[in-house]
Amino acid sequence: MTMTQWFIFFLILQVIHFAGTWKLYVKAGRQAWEAIIPIYNAVILMKIINRPKWWVILLFIPIINLIMFPVVWVETIRSFGRHNKADTWLVVLTLGLYIFYINYATDVNYIEDRSLKPRTATGEWVSSILFAVVAATLVHTYFIQPYVIPTSSLEKTLLVGDFLFVSKFHYGARTPMTTVSLPMVHDTIPKLGIKSYVHENDANKAKNSLLNKLQLPYFRLPGFQDVKRNEIVVFNWPADTVEQFFKHTNKKIRKPIDKKSNYVKRCVGIPGDSLEIKDGYIYINGERTVLPERAKPQFTYFAKVKQGSNINPQYMYERYGVTDPIFPQQNGIYAFTALTEDAAEQLKNNPNIESIQRYVEPKPETNQGVFPGAPQFAWNQDQFGPIYIPKKGQTIDISLETLPLYNKIIEEYEGNELKVSGNQILINGKTTTQYTFNQDYYWMMGDNRHRSEDSRFWGYVPEDHIVGKPVFVWMSWDSNASGLDKIRWERLFTTVNGDGKPVSYFKYFVILLVGYLIFAEIRKRKKKKA
């Protein structure tokens, strides 16, 4: 829906609310007209049900309002003496329409000073759970989101098994676009393997689906910084169409933006940059990128062992910090799929190693399956570009030759109708040779250069796909270890960014926790004595 459509929908809801509650407002000593004034009617309703005014704010926060609406429906009928389970279930299952029956067909009395304390232990438990979910959803959606590192694309900086806290407020939190969704669940309900949200994902049906009319337009709250070059960023994977699961059908999937898979990479190019990759090294605006101290780029190396010698993989993993597979080749050569330059230099001095060489893909004659997937761009993961990273408001010239770089932006990310007729490019039915970008774009890459699926393969990341900034590793789990060694103690409560080696603040956390527990116990005992 557009903002205009949502506004009309909002006004319709006000009319429905008025029609179903105006008599109840009158019985509560209010005026009938107070039930139809938007927002004001919600404030008055909170007075009627004897709940705080700040609840009104929760009614307008997507996802959280899905929890709050049933609570308000139940509180409304209970304010007029309807306390039994049947009434509670009826008002919830009818999505609040049961209030119409109470409003017109029953003679109820307003209970002004009703007790707000749940009448049963079950009721108290449900109430506590609901507001715990509301609080957690608010934090998860607008402030901090937990995230776990699943792959080695940022190995050495972020390890497989790192559990992160991702800040939503650094770049500004997005308001949810998918309005009907389970709280604190991303795209799939755990264990059940089914969608956690309401949306028609079949691209052939999406345009005419009423379900998709419930989508909110993109909006981001103000943050206190922009995405900086070389920062690690969590974002929704732009290429997440899930078409690979339907290869043998004509079904094409288009997930809503905020329900696409979460990825974490390093932002090596920001809006307005010119990016090129030469021999695996990144160049921005003509200069080779200098990465932060904690960033340790890794490449594939081929090591030839001396005759009669062998490589012990376990020793290599421990001695040289190897984390990805080592593959034996012919003639005593081993392929190390991910080595830092420092580790490669150390390995070179190993007495069993005859020679070691970094693998660099030569510039191909034809496209090798990397972005943009057009034959005129003969690029690969080590020889790529140059390309321009689009900036909001910037106008560029486009032609049939350069269109593959931007067609997904024009058509999918910015919602235009794009057609090619002969030698002409038509956008929204008009012939054009220029295009002005409506949002910023970014270029994301993994530090593990040959084992990272990143922008080199699927292109630009739109600004509306940005989720947040990883700020803290609160837990790190090594699945290959055993016992207590599975926990990487040195990584607990370490910051993601910064200079030098990560410093653990775990002991300070423990001290604060113990201090709080002692304080809480002393306070509890003082209250008992009083």
Tab-separated table of C-alpha atoms in Angstrom, residues 7 10-19 21-22 25 30-46 56 59-60:
chain	number	residue	atom	x	y	z
A	7	PHE	CA	-4.447	6.712	5.396
A	10	PHE	CA	-6.905	4.066	8.780
A	11	LEU	CA	-9.987	6.292	8.372
A	12	ILE	CA	-12.125	3.249	7.567
A	13	LEU	CA	-10.950	1.632	10.812
A	14	GLN	CA	-12.025	4.770	12.695
A	15	VAL	CA	-15.524	4.489	11.229
A	16	ILE	CA	-15.675	0.797	12.196
A	17	HIS	CA	-14.487	1.631	15.707
A	18	PHE	CA	-17.127	4.347	16.036
A	19	ALA	CA	-19.909	2.091	14.764
A	21	THR	CA	-18.331	1.367	20.387
A	22	TRP	CA	-20.166	4.723	20.476
A	25	TYR	CA	-18.496	5.464	25.199
A	30	ARG	CA	-18.296	10.184	27.448
A	31	GLN	CA	-19.759	11.794	24.321
A	32	ALA	CA	-20.580	9.656	21.269
A	33	TRP	CA	-18.529	11.869	18.931
A	34	GLU	CA	-15.394	11.077	20.967
A	35	ALA	CA	-15.437	7.570	19.490
A	36	ILE	CA	-14.703	8.753	15.933
A	37	ILE	CA	-11.906	11.340	16.305
A	38	PRO	CA	-8.659	9.558	15.260
A	39	ILE	CA	-6.038	9.110	18.013
A	40	TYR	CA	-8.181	11.147	20.431
A	41	ASN	CA	-10.647	8.245	20.540
A	42	ALA	CA	-7.788	5.916	21.526
A	43	VAL	CA	-6.776	8.260	24.368
A	44	ILE	CA	-10.382	8.344	25.635
A	45	LEU	CA	-10.644	4.567	25.313
A	46	MET	CA	-7.565	4.169	27.522
A	56	VAL	CA	-1.910	4.467	22.469
A	59	LEU	CA	-1.350	0.633	19.002
A	60	PHE	CA	0.462	2.404	16.152
